[in-house]
Structure formats: structure tokens, C-alpha cells
Amino acid sequence: MSPSFSIKVYKQYFNFASSHFMIFENGTREPLHGHNYRVQIKGEAPELAGDMVFDFLDIKPIVREVCDSLDHKLLIPKDNKFLKIYTEKKNYVIETPDESYFSIPMSDTLLLPILNTSAERIAMYISEEIRKKVLSKFQYSFTSLEVEVEETPGQSAVFLHREQL
């Protein structure tokens, strides 16, 4: 393994309060509930540009923007095979295998391109959003980006994306 540099960023405002429910492999679901999530990231690069991996002043607003987009939303995994999701007027209607039926305003809901709303999948989603925004705005890509999502103190999940070299 070759040497590399990394930055780790955690700010008090890297957080979001959201509700969700998990759908399990047998099609059952847990009750609708919420968390006060916290996020931290670690970005890695093999070399320094301007004596930095990436400027803290540039990455902090990006992470905050991604967190803010999730704040006060019901997170729904639109790629989950067990959910039926359709629109009715200004609402998303979500049907689950246990015949639960949710009708929720679109403005209060975020359909995520993930299979489930586990902390692991949410970390993956956040990682992809950060990577897209950094690449779009700065034409930069970390050699690896690690995103940790904490659901509650002492309980977190990590997603690590490594670029193919």
C-alpha cells in the first residue's frame, strides 16, 4: 500500500433529523420512527494539491448541503422491491407487504435511490452525493471517501468508496 494523506471532517451542523422504516428480507417492516443522525467524512488522496488534500472551507458547505437535504424528511428507499410507491395528488402513497398504507405529502418525503434506509445505505447515498458535488464543482475526486452515519450515540455505520486506479 502506498502512502497517502487524508482529512477528517466532523462539524456539529453535519446532522439531520429524519424518519424511516426498514423493510426486512422477508418483507416485514419495522415501525415508522426517527433518528437525529450525525455525519462525518474522511477523504484521502495520494498527493497534496497546494499542501492540502482538499480545502476544509470547500468541503464543509457540500456536506452541510447534503445533510440539509435529508433534514425533516421521511426517507423512503425507492429501489426496495417490497414497496409500491405512486403519486396521488400532492402525496406519495406507499404500500408495504403487511398492507400498511402511507399517504405522505411529497414535500415531507425524500425518495432515495437505495434498497433500504439502513444507516449503511444512507451512508452510501451521502457518499455518492458528496462525490458528485465535489466532482461537479471542483473537478476533483478523492482516492477514497469514507462516510460515517451515526443514528444514535455509539451506533453508526460506515461506507467507504475507493476509486479504481
PDB file of C-alpha atoms in Angstrom:
ATOM      1  CA  MET A   1       0.000   0.000   0.000  1.00  0.00           C
ATOM      2  CA  SER A   2       1.425   3.380  -0.965  1.00  0.00           C
ATOM      3  CA  PRO A   3       1.467   6.388   1.377  1.00  0.00           C
ATOM      4  CA  SER A   4      -1.416   8.812   1.316  1.00  0.00           C
ATOM      5  CA  PHE A   5      -2.857  11.837   3.079  1.00  0.00           C
ATOM      6  CA  SER A   6      -6.350  12.245   4.473  1.00  0.00           C
ATOM      7  CA  ILE A   7      -8.673  14.786   6.004  1.00  0.00           C
ATOM      8  CA  LYS A   8     -11.399  14.042   8.517  1.00  0.00           C
ATOM      9  CA  VAL A   9     -14.273  16.474   8.885  1.00  0.00           C
ATOM     10  CA  TYR A  10     -16.942  16.487  11.566  1.00  0.00           C
ATOM     11  CA  LYS A  11     -18.957  19.558  12.437  1.00  0.00           C
ATOM     12  CA  GLN A  12     -21.849  19.958  14.849  1.00  0.00           C
ATOM     13  CA  TYR A  13     -24.044  21.032  11.924  1.00  0.00           C
ATOM     14  CA  PHE A  14     -23.367  17.836   9.927  1.00  0.00           C
ATOM     15  CA  ASN A  15     -26.656  16.392  11.119  1.00  0.00           C
ATOM     16  CA  PHE A  16     -30.223  15.744  10.068  1.00  0.00           C
ATOM     17  CA  ALA A  17     -33.399  14.589  11.796  1.00  0.00           C
ATOM     18  CA  SER A  18     -35.344  12.154   9.642  1.00  0.00           C
ATOM     19  CA  SER A  19     -37.855   9.357   9.932  1.00  0.00           C
ATOM     20  CA  HIS A  20     -37.767   5.997   8.197  1.00  0.00           C
ATOM     21  CA  PHE A  21     -38.664   2.340   8.481  1.00  0.00           C
ATOM     22  CA  MET A  22     -36.671  -0.688   7.400  1.00  0.00           C
ATOM     23  CA  ILE A  23     -38.091  -3.406   5.187  1.00  0.00           C
ATOM     24  CA  PHE A  24     -36.560  -6.773   6.045  1.00  0.00           C
ATOM     25  CA  GLU A  25     -35.699  -9.600   3.636  1.00  0.00           C
ATOM     26  CA  ASN A  26     -38.908 -11.475   4.477  1.00  0.00           C
ATOM     27  CA  GLY A  27     -40.989  -8.391   3.599  1.00  0.00           C
ATOM     28  CA  THR A  28     -41.815  -7.390   7.166  1.00  0.00           C
ATOM     29  CA  ARG A  29     -41.098  -3.867   8.299  1.00  0.00           C
ATOM     30  CA  GLU A  30     -40.172  -2.087  11.461  1.00  0.00           C
ATOM     31  CA  PRO A  31     -42.406   0.701  12.798  1.00  0.00           C
ATOM     32  CA  LEU A  32     -42.008   4.203  11.441  1.00  0.00           C
ATOM     33  CA  HIS A  33     -39.532   6.042  13.682  1.00  0.00           C
ATOM     34  CA  GLY A  34     -36.847   8.693  13.524  1.00  0.00           C
ATOM     35  CA  HIS A  35     -33.256   9.483  14.386  1.00  0.00           C
ATOM     36  CA  ASN A  36     -31.111  12.528  14.927  1.00  0.00           C
ATOM     37  CA  TYR A  37     -28.359  11.473  12.539  1.00  0.00           C
ATOM     38  CA  ARG A  38     -24.796  12.802  12.644  1.00  0.00           C
ATOM     39  CA  VAL A  39     -22.313  12.596   9.777  1.00  0.00           C
ATOM     40  CA  GLN A  40     -18.552  12.686   9.495  1.00  0.00           C
ATOM     41  CA  ILE A  41     -16.339  12.152   6.476  1.00  0.00           C
ATOM     42  CA  LYS A  42     -12.784  11.163   5.725  1.00  0.00           C
ATOM     43  CA  GLY A  43     -11.271  11.911   2.316  1.00  0.00           C
ATOM     44  CA  GLU A  44      -7.977  10.512   1.087  1.00  0.00           C
ATOM     45  CA  ALA A  45      -5.515  11.496  -1.641  1.00  0.00           C
ATOM     46  CA  PRO A  46      -2.097  10.123  -2.654  1.00  0.00           C
ATOM     47  CA  GLU A  47      -0.643  13.615  -3.075  1.00  0.00           C
ATOM     48  CA  LEU A  48      -1.277  17.108  -1.805  1.00  0.00           C
ATOM     49  CA  ALA A  49      -2.504  19.897  -4.040  1.00  0.00           C
ATOM     50  CA  GLY A  50      -1.471  23.240  -2.569  1.00  0.00           C
ATOM     51  CA  ASP A  51      -0.285  21.383   0.559  1.00  0.00           C
ATOM     52  CA  MET A  52      -3.809  20.106   1.267  1.00  0.00           C
ATOM     53  CA  VAL A  53      -5.874  17.035   0.447  1.00  0.00           C
ATOM     54  CA  PHE A  54      -8.891  19.311  -0.015  1.00  0.00           C
ATOM     55  CA  ASP A  55      -9.730  22.686   1.469  1.00  0.00           C
ATOM     56  CA  PHE A  56     -11.916  22.388   4.586  1.00  0.00           C
ATOM     57  CA  LEU A  57     -13.648  25.616   3.565  1.00  0.00           C
ATOM     58  CA  ASP A  58     -14.775  23.949   0.328  1.00  0.00           C
ATOM     59  CA  ILE A  59     -15.899  20.569   1.681  1.00  0.00           C
ATOM     60  CA  LYS A  60     -17.892  21.778   4.715  1.00  0.00           C
ATOM     61  CA  PRO A  61     -20.670  23.532   2.737  1.00  0.00           C
ATOM     62  CA  ILE A  62     -21.053  20.480   0.500  1.00  0.00           C
ATOM     63  CA  VAL A  63     -21.527  18.085   3.418  1.00  0.00           C
ATOM     64  CA  ARG A  64     -23.886  20.545   5.076  1.00  0.00           C
ATOM     65  CA  GLU A  65     -25.955  20.860   1.880  1.00  0.00           C
ATOM     66  CA  VAL A  66     -26.334  17.081   1.624  1.00  0.00           C
ATOM     67  CA  CYS A  67     -27.321  16.807   5.309  1.00  0.00           C
ATOM     68  CA  ASP A  68     -29.792  19.679   4.966  1.00  0.00           C
ATOM     69  CA  SER A  69     -31.473  17.946   2.011  1.00  0.00           C
ATOM     70  CA  LEU A  70     -32.288  14.983   4.299  1.00  0.00           C
ATOM     71  CA  ASP A  71     -33.425  17.051   7.278  1.00  0.00           C
ATOM     72  CA  HIS A  72     -37.041  16.752   8.442  1.00  0.00           C
ATOM     73  CA  LYS A  73     -37.958  14.252   5.739  1.00  0.00           C
ATOM     74  CA  LEU A  74     -39.413  10.778   5.667  1.00  0.00           C
ATOM     75  CA  LEU A  75     -36.714   8.756   3.882  1.00  0.00           C
ATOM     76  CA  ILE A  76     -38.135   6.142   1.514  1.00  0.00           C
ATOM     77  CA  PRO A  77     -35.962   3.622  -0.387  1.00  0.00           C
ATOM     78  CA  LYS A  78     -37.419   3.869  -3.878  1.00  0.00           C
ATOM     79  CA  ASP A  79     -35.407   0.843  -5.086  1.00  0.00           C
ATOM     80  CA  ASN A  80     -36.872  -1.525  -2.474  1.00  0.00           C
ATOM     81  CA  LYS A  81     -38.577  -4.474  -4.185  1.00  0.00           C
ATOM     82  CA  PHE A  82     -41.237  -4.784  -1.464  1.00  0.00           C
ATOM     83  CA  LEU A  83     -42.600  -1.240  -1.647  1.00  0.00           C
ATOM     84  CA  LYS A  84     -45.234   0.036  -4.041  1.00  0.00           C
ATOM     85  CA  ILE A  85     -44.822   3.786  -4.465  1.00  0.00           C
ATOM     86  CA  TYR A  86     -47.080   6.008  -6.528  1.00  0.00           C
ATOM     87  CA  THR A  87     -48.352   9.563  -6.517  1.00  0.00           C
ATOM     88  CA  GLU A  88     -51.817  10.760  -5.660  1.00  0.00           C
ATOM     89  CA  LYS A  89     -52.376  14.492  -5.972  1.00  0.00           C
ATOM     90  CA  LYS A  90     -49.526  16.073  -3.953  1.00  0.00           C
ATOM     91  CA  ASN A  91     -48.765  12.927  -1.957  1.00  0.00           C
ATOM     92  CA  TYR A  92     -46.641   9.839  -2.269  1.00  0.00           C
ATOM     93  CA  VAL A  93     -48.604   6.728  -1.486  1.00  0.00           C
ATOM     94  CA  ILE A  94     -46.512   3.885  -0.126  1.00  0.00           C
ATOM     95  CA  GLU A  95     -47.850   0.364   0.279  1.00  0.00           C
ATOM     96  CA  THR A  96     -45.933  -2.307   2.175  1.00  0.00           C
ATOM     97  CA  PRO A  97     -46.303  -6.119   2.147  1.00  0.00           C
ATOM     98  CA  ASP A  98     -48.013  -6.043   5.569  1.00  0.00           C
ATOM     99  CA  GLU A  99     -50.754  -3.983   3.873  1.00  0.00           C
ATOM    100  CA  SER A 100     -49.763  -0.772   5.620  1.00  0.00           C
ATOM    101  CA  TYR A 101     -50.659   2.274   3.584  1.00  0.00           C
ATOM    102  CA  PHE A 102     -48.882   5.605   3.952  1.00  0.00           C
ATOM    103  CA  SER A 103     -50.039   8.777   2.215  1.00  0.00           C
ATOM    104  CA  ILE A 104     -47.484  11.495   2.826  1.00  0.00           C
ATOM    105  CA  PRO A 105     -47.022  14.944   1.282  1.00  0.00           C
ATOM    106  CA  MET A 106     -44.268  14.941  -1.332  1.00  0.00           C
ATOM    107  CA  SER A 107     -42.753  17.982   0.360  1.00  0.00           C
ATOM    108  CA  ASP A 108     -42.199  15.897   3.532  1.00  0.00           C
ATOM    109  CA  THR A 109     -40.779  12.866   1.742  1.00  0.00           C
ATOM    110  CA  LEU A 110     -37.488  12.073   0.052  1.00  0.00           C
ATOM    111  CA  LEU A 111     -37.338   9.089  -2.295  1.00  0.00           C
ATOM    112  CA  LEU A 112     -33.766   7.834  -2.163  1.00  0.00           C
ATOM    113  CA  PRO A 113     -32.156   5.688  -4.891  1.00  0.00           C
ATOM    114  CA  ILE A 114     -31.245   2.972  -2.380  1.00  0.00           C
ATOM    115  CA  LEU A 115     -32.526  -0.509  -1.487  1.00  0.00           C
ATOM    116  CA  ASN A 116     -33.287   0.248   2.153  1.00  0.00           C
ATOM    117  CA  THR A 117     -32.966   3.042   4.696  1.00  0.00           C
ATOM    118  CA  SER A 118     -30.360   1.355   6.877  1.00  0.00           C
ATOM    119  CA  ALA A 119     -27.589   3.580   8.205  1.00  0.00           C
ATOM    120  CA  GLU A 120     -25.242   1.738   5.816  1.00  0.00           C
ATOM    121  CA  ARG A 121     -27.329   2.592   2.749  1.00  0.00           C
ATOM    122  CA  ILE A 122     -27.848   6.174   3.902  1.00  0.00           C
ATOM    123  CA  ALA A 123     -24.054   6.490   4.311  1.00  0.00           C
ATOM    124  CA  MET A 124     -23.643   5.165   0.756  1.00  0.00           C
ATOM    125  CA  TYR A 125     -26.166   7.693  -0.563  1.00  0.00           C
ATOM    126  CA  ILE A 126     -24.457  10.584   1.253  1.00  0.00           C
ATOM    127  CA  SER A 127     -21.072   9.464  -0.091  1.00  0.00           C
ATOM    128  CA  GLU A 128     -22.370   9.460  -3.667  1.00  0.00           C
ATOM    129  CA  GLU A 129     -23.955  12.893  -3.270  1.00  0.00           C
ATOM    130  CA  ILE A 130     -20.757  14.377  -1.825  1.00  0.00           C
ATOM    131  CA  ARG A 131     -18.639  12.796  -4.566  1.00  0.00           C
ATOM    132  CA  LYS A 132     -20.933  14.146  -7.318  1.00  0.00           C
ATOM    133  CA  LYS A 133     -20.941  17.660  -5.869  1.00  0.00           C
ATOM    134  CA  VAL A 134     -17.157  17.762  -5.350  1.00  0.00           C
ATOM    135  CA  LEU A 135     -16.534  16.486  -8.883  1.00  0.00           C
ATOM    136  CA  SER A 136     -19.040  18.910 -10.401  1.00  0.00           C
ATOM    137  CA  LYS A 137     -17.862  21.976  -8.521  1.00  0.00           C
ATOM    138  CA  PHE A 138     -14.108  21.331  -8.259  1.00  0.00           C
ATOM    139  CA  GLN A 139     -13.366  18.628 -10.879  1.00  0.00           C
ATOM    140  CA  TYR A 140     -11.771  16.695  -8.021  1.00  0.00           C
ATOM    141  CA  SER A 141     -12.123  13.122  -6.852  1.00  0.00           C
ATOM    142  CA  PHE A 142     -10.816  11.682  -3.588  1.00  0.00           C
ATOM    143  CA  THR A 143      -8.974   8.361  -3.969  1.00  0.00           C
ATOM    144  CA  SER A 144     -11.222   7.201  -1.154  1.00  0.00           C
ATOM    145  CA  LEU A 145     -14.134   8.769   0.653  1.00  0.00           C
ATOM    146  CA  GLU A 146     -15.416   7.350   3.922  1.00  0.00           C
ATOM    147  CA  VAL A 147     -18.774   8.486   5.282  1.00  0.00           C
ATOM    148  CA  GLU A 148     -19.919   7.594   8.778  1.00  0.00           C
ATOM    149  CA  VAL A 149     -23.577   7.995   9.716  1.00  0.00           C
ATOM    150  CA  GLU A 150     -24.470   7.819  13.392  1.00  0.00           C
ATOM    151  CA  GLU A 151     -28.107   7.000  14.183  1.00  0.00           C
ATOM    152  CA  THR A 152     -27.694   7.397  17.910  1.00  0.00           C
ATOM    153  CA  PRO A 153     -24.602   7.868  20.108  1.00  0.00           C
ATOM    154  CA  GLY A 154     -22.458   4.745  19.883  1.00  0.00           C
ATOM    155  CA  GLN A 155     -24.353   3.275  16.917  1.00  0.00           C
ATOM    156  CA  SER A 156     -23.094   4.127  13.442  1.00  0.00           C
ATOM    157  CA  ALA A 157     -22.422   2.686  10.001  1.00  0.00           C
ATOM    158  CA  VAL A 158     -19.606   3.458   7.579  1.00  0.00           C
ATOM    159  CA  PHE A 159     -19.484   3.408   3.785  1.00  0.00           C
ATOM    160  CA  LEU A 160     -16.083   3.511   2.083  1.00  0.00           C
ATOM    161  CA  HIS A 161     -15.804   4.333  -1.622  1.00  0.00           C
ATOM    162  CA  ARG A 162     -12.430   3.711  -3.283  1.00  0.00           C
ATOM    163  CA  GLU A 163     -11.657   4.980  -6.762  1.00  0.00           C
ATOM    164  CA  GLN A 164     -10.394   2.386  -9.222  1.00  0.00           C
ATOM    165  CA  LEU A 165      -6.811   3.286 -10.097  1.00  0.00           C
TER     166      LEU A 165
END
